[in-house]
CSV table of C-alpha atoms in Angstrom, one decimal:
chain,number,residue,atom,x,y,z
N,1,MET,CA,-117.5,65.8,-0.5
N,2,ASN,CA,-120.2,68.4,-0.2
N,3,VAL,CA,-119.1,69.2,3.4
N,4,ALA,CA,-115.4,69.3,2.3
N,5,ALA,CA,-116.2,71.6,-0.6
N,6,LYS,CA,-117.9,74.0,1.8
N,7,LYS,CA,-114.8,74.0,4.0
N,8,GLY,CA,-112.6,74.8,0.9
N,9,GLU,CA,-111.0,71.4,1.0
N,10,LEU,CA,-110.9,71.1,-2.8
N,11,ASP,CA,-108.8,67.9,-3.1
N,12,VAL,CA,-111.5,65.7,-1.6
N,13,ARG,CA,-113.2,63.4,-4.0
N,14,ILE,CA,-115.9,60.7,-3.9
N,15,GLU,CA,-114.5,57.2,-3.4
N,16,THR,CA,-116.0,55.7,-6.6
N,17,GLY,CA,-114.9,52.2,-5.7
N,18,LYS,CA,-117.7,52.1,-3.2
N,19,TYR,CA,-120.3,52.4,-5.8
N,20,LYS,CA,-121.4,50.2,-8.8
N,21,GLY,CA,-123.3,50.5,-12.0
N,22,ASP,CA,-125.0,53.9,-12.6
N,23,PHE,CA,-124.0,55.2,-9.3
N,24,SER,CA,-120.3,54.6,-10.2
N,25,LYS,CA,-120.9,56.6,-13.4
N,26,ILE,CA,-122.5,59.4,-11.5
N,27,THR,CA,-119.7,59.6,-8.9
N,28,ASN,CA,-117.1,59.6,-11.6
N,29,GLY,CA,-118.9,62.4,-13.3
N,30,ILE,CA,-119.0,64.5,-10.1
N,31,ASN,CA,-115.3,63.9,-9.5
N,32,ASP,CA,-114.5,64.9,-13.1
N,33,THR,CA,-116.6,68.1,-12.7
N,34,MET,CA,-114.7,68.9,-9.5
N,35,ASN,CA,-111.4,68.2,-11.1
N,36,VAL,CA,-112.1,70.7,-14.0
N,37,THR,CA,-113.6,73.4,-11.7
N,38,VAL,CA,-110.8,73.1,-9.2
N,39,GLY,CA,-108.2,73.2,-11.9
N,40,VAL,CA,-109.7,76.5,-13.2
N,41,LEU,CA,-109.8,77.9,-9.7
N,42,ARG,CA,-106.2,77.1,-9.1
N,43,ASP,CA,-105.0,78.5,-12.5
N,44,VAL,CA,-106.9,81.7,-11.8
N,45,GLY,CA,-105.9,81.8,-8.2
N,46,ASP,CA,-102.2,81.3,-9.0
N,47,ASN,CA,-102.3,84.2,-11.5
N,48,LEU,CA,-104.2,86.4,-9.0
N,49,ASP,CA,-101.5,85.7,-6.4
N,50,ARG,CA,-98.8,86.7,-8.9
N,51,ILE,CA,-100.7,89.9,-9.8
N,52,SER,CA,-101.1,90.8,-6.1
N,53,ASN,CA,-97.3,90.5,-5.7
N,54,GLY,CA,-96.8,92.9,-8.6
N,55,ASP,CA,-96.2,90.5,-11.5
N,56,PHE,CA,-98.6,92.0,-14.0
N,57,SER,CA,-97.3,89.8,-16.8
N,58,ALA,CA,-99.3,86.9,-15.3
N,59,GLN,CA,-101.7,85.3,-17.8
N,60,VAL,CA,-104.0,82.3,-17.6
N,61,THR,CA,-102.9,80.1,-20.6
N,62,ALA,CA,-104.9,76.9,-20.2
N,63,ASP,CA,-107.6,76.3,-22.7
N,64,MET,CA,-111.1,77.0,-21.2
N,65,VAL,CA,-114.7,77.1,-22.5
N,66,GLY,CA,-117.9,78.8,-21.6
N,67,GLY,CA,-118.0,80.3,-18.1
N,68,TYR,CA,-114.5,79.3,-17.4
N,69,GLU,CA,-113.3,81.3,-20.5
N,70,VAL,CA,-115.2,84.3,-19.2
N,71,LEU,CA,-113.3,84.0,-15.9
N,72,LYS,CA,-110.0,83.5,-17.7
N,73,ARG,CA,-110.5,86.5,-19.9
N,74,ALA,CA,-111.5,88.7,-16.9
N,75,THR,CA,-108.4,87.6,-15.0
N,76,ASN,CA,-106.1,88.2,-18.1
N,77,ASP,CA,-107.7,91.6,-18.8
N,78,LEU,CA,-107.1,92.6,-15.2
N,79,SER,CA,-103.4,91.8,-15.4
N,80,THR,CA,-103.1,93.5,-18.8
N,81,ASN,CA,-104.8,96.7,-17.6
N,82,LEU,CA,-102.6,96.8,-14.4
N,83,MET,CA,-99.6,96.3,-16.6
N,84,ARG,CA,-100.6,99.2,-18.8
N,85,TYR,CA,-101.3,101.4,-15.8
N,86,SER,CA,-98.0,100.5,-14.3
N,87,GLN,CA,-96.1,101.3,-17.4
N,88,GLN,CA,-97.9,104.6,-17.8
N,89,ARG,CA,-97.1,105.5,-14.2
N,90,ASP,CA,-93.4,104.6,-14.6
N,91,GLU,CA,-93.3,106.6,-17.9
N,92,GLN,CA,-94.8,109.6,-16.3
N,93,ALA,CA,-92.4,109.4,-13.3
N,94,TRP,CA,-89.5,109.1,-15.8
N,95,ILE,CA,-90.7,112.2,-17.8
N,96,GLN,CA,-91.3,114.3,-14.7
N,97,LYS,CA,-87.9,113.3,-13.2
N,98,GLY,CA,-86.2,114.4,-16.5
N,99,VAL,CA,-88.0,117.7,-16.7
N,100,THR,CA,-87.2,118.4,-13.1
N,101,GLU,CA,-83.6,117.5,-13.4
N,102,LEU,CA,-83.2,119.6,-16.6
N,103,SER,CA,-84.8,122.6,-15.0
N,104,SER,CA,-82.5,122.2,-11.9
N,105,GLN,CA,-79.3,121.9,-14.0
N,106,LEU,CA,-80.2,124.9,-16.3
N,107,SER,CA,-81.2,127.2,-13.4
N,108,LYS,CA,-77.6,127.0,-12.1
N,109,ILE,CA,-76.0,128.3,-15.3
N,110,GLU,CA,-76.0,132.0,-16.3
N,111,GLN,CA,-73.7,132.2,-19.4
N,112,PHE,CA,-75.3,131.4,-22.7
N,113,GLN,CA,-72.9,129.0,-24.3
N,114,PRO,CA,-72.5,126.8,-21.2
N,115,LEU,CA,-76.2,126.9,-20.8
N,116,MET,CA,-76.8,125.6,-24.4
N,117,GLN,CA,-74.1,123.0,-23.9
N,118,ALA,CA,-75.8,121.7,-20.7
N,119,ALA,CA,-79.2,121.7,-22.3
N,120,VAL,CA,-78.3,119.7,-25.5
N,121,SER,CA,-76.1,117.4,-23.5
N,122,PHE,CA,-78.8,116.6,-20.9
N,123,ILE,CA,-81.6,115.9,-23.3
N,124,SER,CA,-79.4,113.9,-25.6
N,125,ARG,CA,-78.2,111.7,-22.8
N,126,TYR,CA,-81.8,111.4,-21.3
N,127,VAL,CA,-83.4,110.0,-24.5
N,128,SER,CA,-80.2,108.0,-25.5
N,129,ALA,CA,-79.5,110.2,-28.6
N,130,ALA,CA,-76.1,110.0,-30.0
N,131,LYS,CA,-76.2,113.4,-31.7
N,132,GLY,CA,-77.9,116.6,-30.8
N,133,ALA,CA,-78.0,120.2,-32.0
N,134,ILE,CA,-79.7,123.3,-30.9
N,135,PHE,CA,-80.4,126.2,-33.3
N,136,VAL,CA,-81.4,129.6,-32.2
N,137,TYR,CA,-83.8,131.7,-34.3
N,138,VAL,CA,-82.6,135.1,-35.3
N,139,PRO,CA,-85.7,137.1,-36.2
N,140,PHE,CA,-83.9,140.0,-37.9
N,141,HIS,CA,-82.3,137.7,-40.5
N,142,GLN,CA,-85.0,135.0,-40.3
N,143,ILE,CA,-82.5,132.2,-39.9
N,144,LEU,CA,-81.8,129.5,-37.5
N,145,SER,CA,-78.2,129.3,-36.4
N,146,LEU,CA,-76.4,126.4,-34.7
N,147,VAL,CA,-75.2,127.5,-31.3
N,148,TRP,CA,-74.2,124.1,-29.7
N,149,SER,CA,-74.1,120.4,-30.5
N,150,PHE,CA,-73.6,117.1,-28.9
N,151,GLY,CA,-71.7,114.4,-30.8
N,152,PHE,CA,-72.1,116.5,-33.9
N,153,VAL,CA,-69.4,116.8,-36.6
N,154,VAL,CA,-69.5,119.7,-38.9
N,155,ARG,CA,-69.3,118.7,-42.6
N,156,SER,CA,-69.7,120.6,-45.8
N,157,ALA,CA,-72.9,118.7,-46.5
N,158,LEU,CA,-74.4,119.7,-43.2
N,159,SER,CA,-75.5,123.2,-42.8
N,160,GLU,CA,-75.1,125.3,-39.6
N,161,LYS,CA,-77.7,127.8,-40.7
N,162,PHE,CA,-81.2,127.4,-42.1
N,163,LYS,CA,-83.9,129.7,-43.4
N,164,LEU,CA,-87.4,129.3,-42.4
N,165,GLY,CA,-88.8,126.4,-44.4
N,166,GLU,CA,-85.4,125.2,-45.5
N,167,GLY,CA,-84.6,121.6,-44.7
N,168,VAL,CA,-86.1,119.8,-41.8
N,169,VAL,CA,-84.9,122.3,-39.3
N,170,GLY,CA,-86.4,125.3,-41.2
N,171,GLN,CA,-89.6,123.4,-41.9
N,172,VAL,CA,-90.0,122.6,-38.2
N,173,ALA,CA,-89.5,126.3,-37.4
N,174,LEU,CA,-91.9,127.3,-40.0
N,175,GLU,CA,-94.8,125.0,-39.0
N,176,ARG,CA,-93.8,124.9,-35.3
N,177,GLN,CA,-94.5,121.1,-35.4
N,178,PRO,CA,-92.0,118.3,-34.7
N,179,ILE,CA,-90.9,115.9,-37.4
N,180,LEU,CA,-89.8,112.4,-36.8
N,181,LEU,CA,-87.7,110.8,-39.6
N,182,ARG,CA,-86.8,107.1,-39.6
N,183,HIS,CA,-84.6,104.8,-41.7
N,184,LEU,CA,-82.1,107.4,-42.8
N,185,SER,CA,-79.2,106.4,-45.1
N,186,ARG,CA,-75.5,106.8,-44.5
N,187,ASP,CA,-75.5,109.5,-47.0
N,188,GLN,CA,-77.7,111.6,-44.8
N,189,GLY,CA,-75.4,111.3,-41.9
N,190,VAL,CA,-73.7,108.9,-39.5
N,191,ILE,CA,-73.2,108.5,-35.8
N,192,MET,CA,-69.5,108.1,-35.1
N,193,THR,CA,-67.7,106.5,-32.2
N,194,ALA,CA,-64.1,105.4,-31.9
N,195,THR,CA,-65.1,102.1,-33.3
N,196,VAL,CA,-68.2,102.3,-35.4
N,197,ALA,CA,-69.9,104.7,-37.8
N,198,GLU,CA,-73.6,104.0,-38.3
N,199,ALA,CA,-76.5,105.8,-39.9
N,200,PRO,CA,-79.1,106.9,-37.3
N,201,LEU,CA,-82.2,104.9,-36.9
N,202,ASN,CA,-84.2,108.1,-36.6
N,203,THR,CA,-84.0,111.7,-36.0
N,204,TYR,CA,-86.4,113.9,-34.0
N,205,THR,CA,-86.6,117.6,-34.7
N,206,PHE,CA,-88.8,119.8,-32.6
N,207,PRO,CA,-89.4,123.6,-32.2
N,208,LEU,CA,-88.7,125.7,-29.2
N,209,VAL,CA,-91.6,128.0,-28.7
N,210,TYR,CA,-92.2,130.2,-25.7
N,211,ILE,CA,-95.5,132.0,-25.2
N,212,GLU,CA,-96.1,131.6,-29.0
N,213,VAL,CA,-92.7,133.1,-29.9
N,214,LEU,CA,-90.3,130.9,-31.9
N,215,VAL,CA,-86.9,130.9,-30.2
N,216,GLY,CA,-85.2,127.9,-31.8
N,217,VAL,CA,-85.1,124.3,-33.0
N,218,VAL,CA,-83.5,121.1,-31.5
N,219,GLU,CA,-82.6,118.1,-33.5
N,220,LEU,CA,-81.7,114.7,-32.1
N,221,ALA,CA,-80.4,111.6,-33.8
N,222,SER,CA,-80.2,108.1,-32.4
N,223,THR,CA,-79.5,104.5,-33.3
N,224,SER,CA,-82.5,103.5,-31.2
N,225,LEU,CA,-86.1,104.5,-31.7
N,226,PHE,CA,-87.5,107.7,-30.2
N,227,VAL,CA,-90.6,106.1,-28.6
N,228,ASP,CA,-93.6,107.8,-27.2
N,229,LYS,CA,-92.1,108.5,-23.8
N,230,HIS,CA,-89.1,110.2,-25.3
N,231,GLN,CA,-91.3,112.4,-27.4
N,232,SER,CA,-93.5,113.2,-24.4
N,233,PHE,CA,-90.5,114.1,-22.3
N,234,LEU,CA,-89.2,116.4,-25.1
N,235,THR,CA,-92.6,118.0,-25.4
N,236,GLN,CA,-92.8,118.7,-21.7
N,237,ALA,CA,-89.3,120.0,-21.7
N,238,ILE,CA,-89.9,122.6,-24.4
N,239,ASP,CA,-90.9,125.4,-22.0
N,240,THR,CA,-87.8,124.9,-19.9
N,241,LEU,CA,-85.5,124.8,-23.0
N,242,SER,CA,-87.3,127.7,-24.7
N,243,ALA,CA,-87.0,129.9,-21.6
N,244,SER,CA,-83.3,129.1,-21.3
N,245,VAL,CA,-82.7,130.4,-24.9
N,246,LEU,CA,-84.4,133.7,-24.3
């Protein structure tokens, strides 16, 4: 068996029937040790094989102790870290793709209203928002005025103009910091289609600032969560959006 093990022939075992008494116990013990060791190596090897083929969800699940547990943990940590890196890489690619496409689309439009329409429509669709609105800041009057919207229905309860510090839009403009609101009620607004009318799960309102100058505010509403990658995309898109407003 020693020779077989050196050759990587891990299925070879001592024929315990050839031995009696204490020798039989010893050979059984050696075989048991090999079974455990080989089982661990195969579990780890199978998972490393899956990882090498791009399946970073692979995890060793068998119960292990001692040094085997250290090997199991190291293998699982490897797949977890590779999964995290892969997700971060994919998210960065998605963000960069969005910023590039947004810039490309806006660079082809010269008139202000179509430009605002294209900007709000693109970012709303890209982050799966069902509603979007862009407000331009008018310094002389110190107000933010709605210039274009996406899926937005004007109602008496919803203002098209905000002073600095007034409402979420005005507060975002005043502080120049985004505000994420979740769990809104139907009284605060609904997202309407031809078949449903539901309150948004969250809204994300962020300022448009270009070279330290406030130029406007964008507010988006969605029935799905604005996760970190959505917020990162919007943050990186601010310069492109802000420059288009000026």
